[in-house]
Amino acid sequence: MVEALIRHGVPMAEDIDLKVDSIDGHHARARVPFSPRMVRPGGTLSGPIIMSLADAAMYAVILGALGKVEMAVTSHLNINFLARPKPEDLIAEARIIKLGRRQAVCEVTLFSASDEENPVAHVTGAYALPL
């Protein structure tokens, strides 16, 4: 249900073939299946793909926790690139740190599918929630 909501409301999710693997309480796992179109010079996945997955994973965990709040919007996103992602599926593990009436604060760890022990990026962000 959450994946369908995201794909309907954010058509770009179709372009990157976003998959929501699981949602459990205040945690979500999402992925972008590898495509050669995502590779930038140097053989690594592009930054916009990494940021898109992180943002979508935050949206997924919020939808999972609150239900159909389609008008929740990103109000802040900070990313630290930690390592070069491999040219393979990119995974995001998102969690809600704090959920208030007007804002949800989230954290996302991203990693290559074959190496879940070594993060490629760490993201913190906030979503403004509709009144």
JSON list of C-alpha atoms in Angstrom, two decimals:
[
{"chain": "A", "resi": 1, "resn": "MET", "atom": "CA", "xyz": [0.00, 0.00, 0.00]},
{"chain": "A", "resi": 2, "resn": "VAL", "atom": "CA", "xyz": [2.74, 2.49, 0.93]},
{"chain": "A", "resi": 3, "resn": "GLU", "atom": "CA", "xyz": [4.72, 1.80, -2.24]},
{"chain": "A", "resi": 4, "resn": "ALA", "atom": "CA", "xyz": [1.58, 2.37, -4.33]},
{"chain": "A", "resi": 5, "resn": "LEU", "atom": "CA", "xyz": [0.88, 5.67, -2.54]},
{"chain": "A", "resi": 6, "resn": "ILE", "atom": "CA", "xyz": [4.41, 6.87, -3.19]},
{"chain": "A", "resi": 7, "resn": "ARG", "atom": "CA", "xyz": [4.40, 5.79, -6.84]},
{"chain": "A", "resi": 8, "resn": "HIS", "atom": "CA", "xyz": [1.02, 7.48, -7.40]},
{"chain": "A", "resi": 9, "resn": "GLY", "atom": "CA", "xyz": [1.89, 10.72, -5.62]},
{"chain": "A", "resi": 10, "resn": "VAL", "atom": "CA", "xyz": [5.53, 10.97, -6.69]},
{"chain": "A", "resi": 11, "resn": "PRO", "atom": "CA", "xyz": [5.75, 9.72, -10.30]},
{"chain": "A", "resi": 12, "resn": "MET", "atom": "CA", "xyz": [9.57, 9.90, -10.25]},
{"chain": "A", "resi": 13, "resn": "ALA", "atom": "CA", "xyz": [9.46, 6.83, -7.98]},
{"chain": "A", "resi": 14, "resn": "GLU", "atom": "CA", "xyz": [8.49, 4.87, -11.11]},
{"chain": "A", "resi": 15, "resn": "ASP", "atom": "CA", "xyz": [11.55, 6.19, -12.93]},
{"chain": "A", "resi": 16, "resn": "ILE", "atom": "CA", "xyz": [13.93, 4.81, -10.30]},
{"chain": "A", "resi": 17, "resn": "ASP", "atom": "CA", "xyz": [11.79, 1.67, -9.76]},
{"chain": "A", "resi": 18, "resn": "LEU", "atom": "CA", "xyz": [11.47, 2.35, -6.01]},
{"chain": "A", "resi": 19, "resn": "LYS", "atom": "CA", "xyz": [10.67, -0.72, -3.92]},
{"chain": "A", "resi": 20, "resn": "VAL", "atom": "CA", "xyz": [9.45, -0.62, -0.32]},
{"chain": "A", "resi": 21, "resn": "ASP", "atom": "CA", "xyz": [10.62, -3.94, 1.10]},
{"chain": "A", "resi": 22, "resn": "SER", "atom": "CA", "xyz": [9.20, -3.61, 4.61]},
{"chain": "A", "resi": 23, "resn": "ILE", "atom": "CA", "xyz": [7.59, -1.29, 7.12]},
{"chain": "A", "resi": 24, "resn": "ASP", "atom": "CA", "xyz": [7.41, -2.09, 10.80]},
{"chain": "A", "resi": 25, "resn": "GLY", "atom": "CA", "xyz": [6.31, 0.58, 13.26]},
{"chain": "A", "resi": 26, "resn": "HIS", "atom": "CA", "xyz": [8.82, 3.40, 12.99]},
{"chain": "A", "resi": 27, "resn": "HIS", "atom": "CA", "xyz": [11.20, 1.54, 10.65]},
{"chain": "A", "resi": 28, "resn": "ALA", "atom": "CA", "xyz": [11.18, 1.02, 6.88]},
{"chain": "A", "resi": 29, "resn": "ARG", "atom": "CA", "xyz": [13.45, -0.64, 4.35]},
{"chain": "A", "resi": 30, "resn": "ALA", "atom": "CA", "xyz": [13.42, 0.50, 0.74]},
{"chain": "A", "resi": 31, "resn": "ARG", "atom": "CA", "xyz": [15.58, -0.12, -2.30]},
{"chain": "A", "resi": 32, "resn": "VAL", "atom": "CA", "xyz": [16.36, 1.07, -5.77]},
{"chain": "A", "resi": 33, "resn": "PRO", "atom": "CA", "xyz": [17.21, -1.83, -8.09]},
{"chain": "A", "resi": 34, "resn": "PHE", "atom": "CA", "xyz": [20.43, -1.26, -10.00]},
{"chain": "A", "resi": 35, "resn": "SER", "atom": "CA", "xyz": [20.29, 0.17, -13.49]},
{"chain": "A", "resi": 36, "resn": "PRO", "atom": "CA", "xyz": [23.29, 1.20, -15.61]},
{"chain": "A", "resi": 37, "resn": "ARG", "atom": "CA", "xyz": [21.51, 4.57, -16.09]},
{"chain": "A", "resi": 38, "resn": "MET", "atom": "CA", "xyz": [22.27, 5.39, -12.43]},
{"chain": "A", "resi": 39, "resn": "VAL", "atom": "CA", "xyz": [26.05, 5.14, -12.80]},
{"chain": "A", "resi": 40, "resn": "ARG", "atom": "CA", "xyz": [28.11, 8.30, -12.99]},
{"chain": "A", "resi": 41, "resn": "PRO", "atom": "CA", "xyz": [31.68, 8.65, -14.23]},
{"chain": "A", "resi": 42, "resn": "GLY", "atom": "CA", "xyz": [33.95, 6.61, -11.99]},
{"chain": "A", "resi": 43, "resn": "GLY", "atom": "CA", "xyz": [31.57, 3.65, -11.83]},
{"chain": "A", "resi": 44, "resn": "THR", "atom": "CA", "xyz": [29.57, 4.69, -8.77]},
{"chain": "A", "resi": 45, "resn": "LEU", "atom": "CA", "xyz": [25.89, 5.45, -8.26]},
{"chain": "A", "resi": 46, "resn": "SER", "atom": "CA", "xyz": [25.00, 9.12, -8.65]},
{"chain": "A", "resi": 47, "resn": "GLY", "atom": "CA", "xyz": [24.29, 11.38, -5.68]},
{"chain": "A", "resi": 48, "resn": "PRO", "atom": "CA", "xyz": [20.76, 12.25, -6.87]},
{"chain": "A", "resi": 49, "resn": "ILE", "atom": "CA", "xyz": [19.83, 8.54, -6.80]},
{"chain": "A", "resi": 50, "resn": "ILE", "atom": "CA", "xyz": [21.15, 8.21, -3.25]},
{"chain": "A", "resi": 51, "resn": "MET", "atom": "CA", "xyz": [19.28, 11.33, -2.10]},
{"chain": "A", "resi": 52, "resn": "SER", "atom": "CA", "xyz": [16.08, 10.27, -3.85]},
{"chain": "A", "resi": 53, "resn": "LEU", "atom": "CA", "xyz": [16.09, 6.88, -2.15]},
{"chain": "A", "resi": 54, "resn": "ALA", "atom": "CA", "xyz": [16.78, 8.45, 1.26]},
{"chain": "A", "resi": 55, "resn": "ASP", "atom": "CA", "xyz": [13.92, 10.91, 0.85]},
{"chain": "A", "resi": 56, "resn": "ALA", "atom": "CA", "xyz": [11.54, 8.21, -0.39]},
{"chain": "A", "resi": 57, "resn": "ALA", "atom": "CA", "xyz": [12.48, 5.96, 2.54]},
{"chain": "A", "resi": 58, "resn": "MET", "atom": "CA", "xyz": [11.67, 8.76, 4.99]},
{"chain": "A", "resi": 59, "resn": "TYR", "atom": "CA", "xyz": [8.32, 9.31, 3.27]},
{"chain": "A", "resi": 60, "resn": "ALA", "atom": "CA", "xyz": [7.64, 5.55, 3.41]},
{"chain": "A", "resi": 61, "resn": "VAL", "atom": "CA", "xyz": [8.31, 5.27, 7.15]},
{"chain": "A", "resi": 62, "resn": "ILE", "atom": "CA", "xyz": [6.07, 8.28, 7.81]},
{"chain": "A", "resi": 63, "resn": "LEU", "atom": "CA", "xyz": [3.25, 6.86, 5.69]},
{"chain": "A", "resi": 64, "resn": "GLY", "atom": "CA", "xyz": [3.70, 3.54, 7.48]},
{"chain": "A", "resi": 65, "resn": "ALA", "atom": "CA", "xyz": [3.45, 5.17, 10.89]},
{"chain": "A", "resi": 66, "resn": "LEU", "atom": "CA", "xyz": [0.66, 7.67, 10.18]},
{"chain": "A", "resi": 67, "resn": "GLY", "atom": "CA", "xyz": [-1.30, 6.25, 7.27]},
{"chain": "A", "resi": 68, "resn": "LYS", "atom": "CA", "xyz": [-2.36, 8.27, 4.25]},
{"chain": "A", "resi": 69, "resn": "VAL", "atom": "CA", "xyz": [-0.71, 11.66, 4.89]},
{"chain": "A", "resi": 70, "resn": "GLU", "atom": "CA", "xyz": [0.14, 12.39, 1.28]},
{"chain": "A", "resi": 71, "resn": "MET", "atom": "CA", "xyz": [0.72, 16.10, 1.97]},
{"chain": "A", "resi": 72, "resn": "ALA", "atom": "CA", "xyz": [3.62, 15.42, 4.33]},
{"chain": "A", "resi": 73, "resn": "VAL", "atom": "CA", "xyz": [6.58, 17.17, 2.69]},
{"chain": "A", "resi": 74, "resn": "THR", "atom": "CA", "xyz": [10.32, 17.25, 3.16]},
{"chain": "A", "resi": 75, "resn": "SER", "atom": "CA", "xyz": [11.35, 20.31, 5.16]},
{"chain": "A", "resi": 76, "resn": "HIS", "atom": "CA", "xyz": [15.00, 19.39, 5.71]},
{"chain": "A", "resi": 77, "resn": "LEU", "atom": "CA", "xyz": [17.46, 16.82, 4.38]},
{"chain": "A", "resi": 78, "resn": "ASN", "atom": "CA", "xyz": [21.13, 16.54, 5.30]},
{"chain": "A", "resi": 79, "resn": "ILE", "atom": "CA", "xyz": [23.32, 13.90, 3.70]},
{"chain": "A", "resi": 80, "resn": "ASN", "atom": "CA", "xyz": [26.81, 12.68, 4.45]},
{"chain": "A", "resi": 81, "resn": "PHE", "atom": "CA", "xyz": [28.37, 10.60, 1.70]},
{"chain": "A", "resi": 82, "resn": "LEU", "atom": "CA", "xyz": [30.58, 8.03, 3.41]},
{"chain": "A", "resi": 83, "resn": "ALA", "atom": "CA", "xyz": [31.79, 5.66, 0.69]},
{"chain": "A", "resi": 84, "resn": "ARG", "atom": "CA", "xyz": [31.35, 4.91, -3.00]},
{"chain": "A", "resi": 85, "resn": "PRO", "atom": "CA", "xyz": [28.28, 2.74, -3.52]},
{"chain": "A", "resi": 86, "resn": "LYS", "atom": "CA", "xyz": [28.83, -0.29, -5.69]},
{"chain": "A", "resi": 87, "resn": "PRO", "atom": "CA", "xyz": [27.04, -0.57, -9.04]},
{"chain": "A", "resi": 88, "resn": "GLU", "atom": "CA", "xyz": [24.28, -2.75, -7.58]},
{"chain": "A", "resi": 89, "resn": "ASP", "atom": "CA", "xyz": [20.97, -2.37, -5.71]},
{"chain": "A", "resi": 90, "resn": "LEU", "atom": "CA", "xyz": [21.00, 0.44, -3.18]},
{"chain": "A", "resi": 91, "resn": "ILE", "atom": "CA", "xyz": [19.26, -0.20, 0.16]},
{"chain": "A", "resi": 92, "resn": "ALA", "atom": "CA", "xyz": [17.88, 2.34, 2.66]},
{"chain": "A", "resi": 93, "resn": "GLU", "atom": "CA", "xyz": [17.04, 1.66, 6.29]},
{"chain": "A", "resi": 94, "resn": "ALA", "atom": "CA", "xyz": [14.88, 4.50, 7.64]},
{"chain": "A", "resi": 95, "resn": "ARG", "atom": "CA", "xyz": [13.60, 5.16, 11.11]},
{"chain": "A", "resi": 96, "resn": "ILE", "atom": "CA", "xyz": [11.60, 7.86, 12.79]},
{"chain": "A", "resi": 97, "resn": "ILE", "atom": "CA", "xyz": [13.58, 9.51, 15.57]},
{"chain": "A", "resi": 98, "resn": "LYS", "atom": "CA", "xyz": [10.77, 11.79, 16.77]},
{"chain": "A", "resi": 99, "resn": "LEU", "atom": "CA", "xyz": [7.17, 12.04, 15.69]},
{"chain": "A", "resi": 100, "resn": "GLY", "atom": "CA", "xyz": [5.27, 15.15, 16.69]},
{"chain": "A", "resi": 101, "resn": "ARG", "atom": "CA", "xyz": [1.99, 16.73, 15.63]},
{"chain": "A", "resi": 102, "resn": "ARG", "atom": "CA", "xyz": [3.58, 18.95, 12.98]},
{"chain": "A", "resi": 103, "resn": "GLN", "atom": "CA", "xyz": [6.93, 17.35, 12.22]},
{"chain": "A", "resi": 104, "resn": "ALA", "atom": "CA", "xyz": [8.60, 13.96, 11.86]},
{"chain": "A", "resi": 105, "resn": "VAL", "atom": "CA", "xyz": [12.38, 13.72, 12.25]},
{"chain": "A", "resi": 106, "resn": "CYS", "atom": "CA", "xyz": [14.01, 10.73, 10.54]},
{"chain": "A", "resi": 107, "resn": "GLU", "atom": "CA", "xyz": [17.35, 9.04, 10.03]},
{"chain": "A", "resi": 108, "resn": "VAL", "atom": "CA", "xyz": [18.36, 6.89, 7.07]},
{"chain": "A", "resi": 109, "resn": "THR", "atom": "CA", "xyz": [21.37, 4.66, 6.54]},
{"chain": "A", "resi": 110, "resn": "LEU", "atom": "CA", "xyz": [22.12, 3.63, 2.95]},
{"chain": "A", "resi": 111, "resn": "PHE", "atom": "CA", "xyz": [24.31, 0.77, 1.78]},
{"chain": "A", "resi": 112, "resn": "SER", "atom": "CA", "xyz": [25.07, -1.42, -1.21]},
{"chain": "A", "resi": 113, "resn": "ALA", "atom": "CA", "xyz": [23.06, -4.65, -1.28]},
{"chain": "A", "resi": 114, "resn": "SER", "atom": "CA", "xyz": [26.13, -6.89, -0.99]},
{"chain": "A", "resi": 115, "resn": "ASP", "atom": "CA", "xyz": [27.68, -4.95, 1.91]},
{"chain": "A", "resi": 116, "resn": "GLU", "atom": "CA", "xyz": [25.17, -4.06, 4.63]},
{"chain": "A", "resi": 117, "resn": "GLU", "atom": "CA", "xyz": [27.96, -3.59, 7.20]},
{"chain": "A", "resi": 118, "resn": "ASN", "atom": "CA", "xyz": [29.49, -0.53, 5.50]},
{"chain": "A", "resi": 119, "resn": "PRO", "atom": "CA", "xyz": [27.17, 2.44, 4.97]},
{"chain": "A", "resi": 120, "resn": "VAL", "atom": "CA", "xyz": [27.62, 4.53, 1.84]},
{"chain": "A", "resi": 121, "resn": "ALA", "atom": "CA", "xyz": [25.59, 7.47, 3.17]},
{"chain": "A", "resi": 122, "resn": "HIS", "atom": "CA", "xyz": [23.91, 8.73, 6.33]},
{"chain": "A", "resi": 123, "resn": "VAL", "atom": "CA", "xyz": [20.91, 11.05, 6.12]},
{"chain": "A", "resi": 124, "resn": "THR", "atom": "CA", "xyz": [18.92, 13.00, 8.64]},
{"chain": "A", "resi": 125, "resn": "GLY", "atom": "CA", "xyz": [15.79, 14.82, 7.65]},
{"chain": "A", "resi": 126, "resn": "ALA", "atom": "CA", "xyz": [12.49, 16.23, 8.70]},
{"chain": "A", "resi": 127, "resn": "TYR", "atom": "CA", "xyz": [9.04, 16.16, 7.20]},
{"chain": "A", "resi": 128, "resn": "ALA", "atom": "CA", "xyz": [6.42, 18.82, 7.82]},
{"chain": "A", "resi": 129, "resn": "LEU", "atom": "CA", "xyz": [3.12, 17.11, 8.58]},
{"chain": "A", "resi": 130, "resn": "PRO", "atom": "CA", "xyz": [-0.24, 18.48, 7.44]},
{"chain": "A", "resi": 131, "resn": "LEU", "atom": "CA", "xyz": [-2.50, 19.97, 10.08]}
]
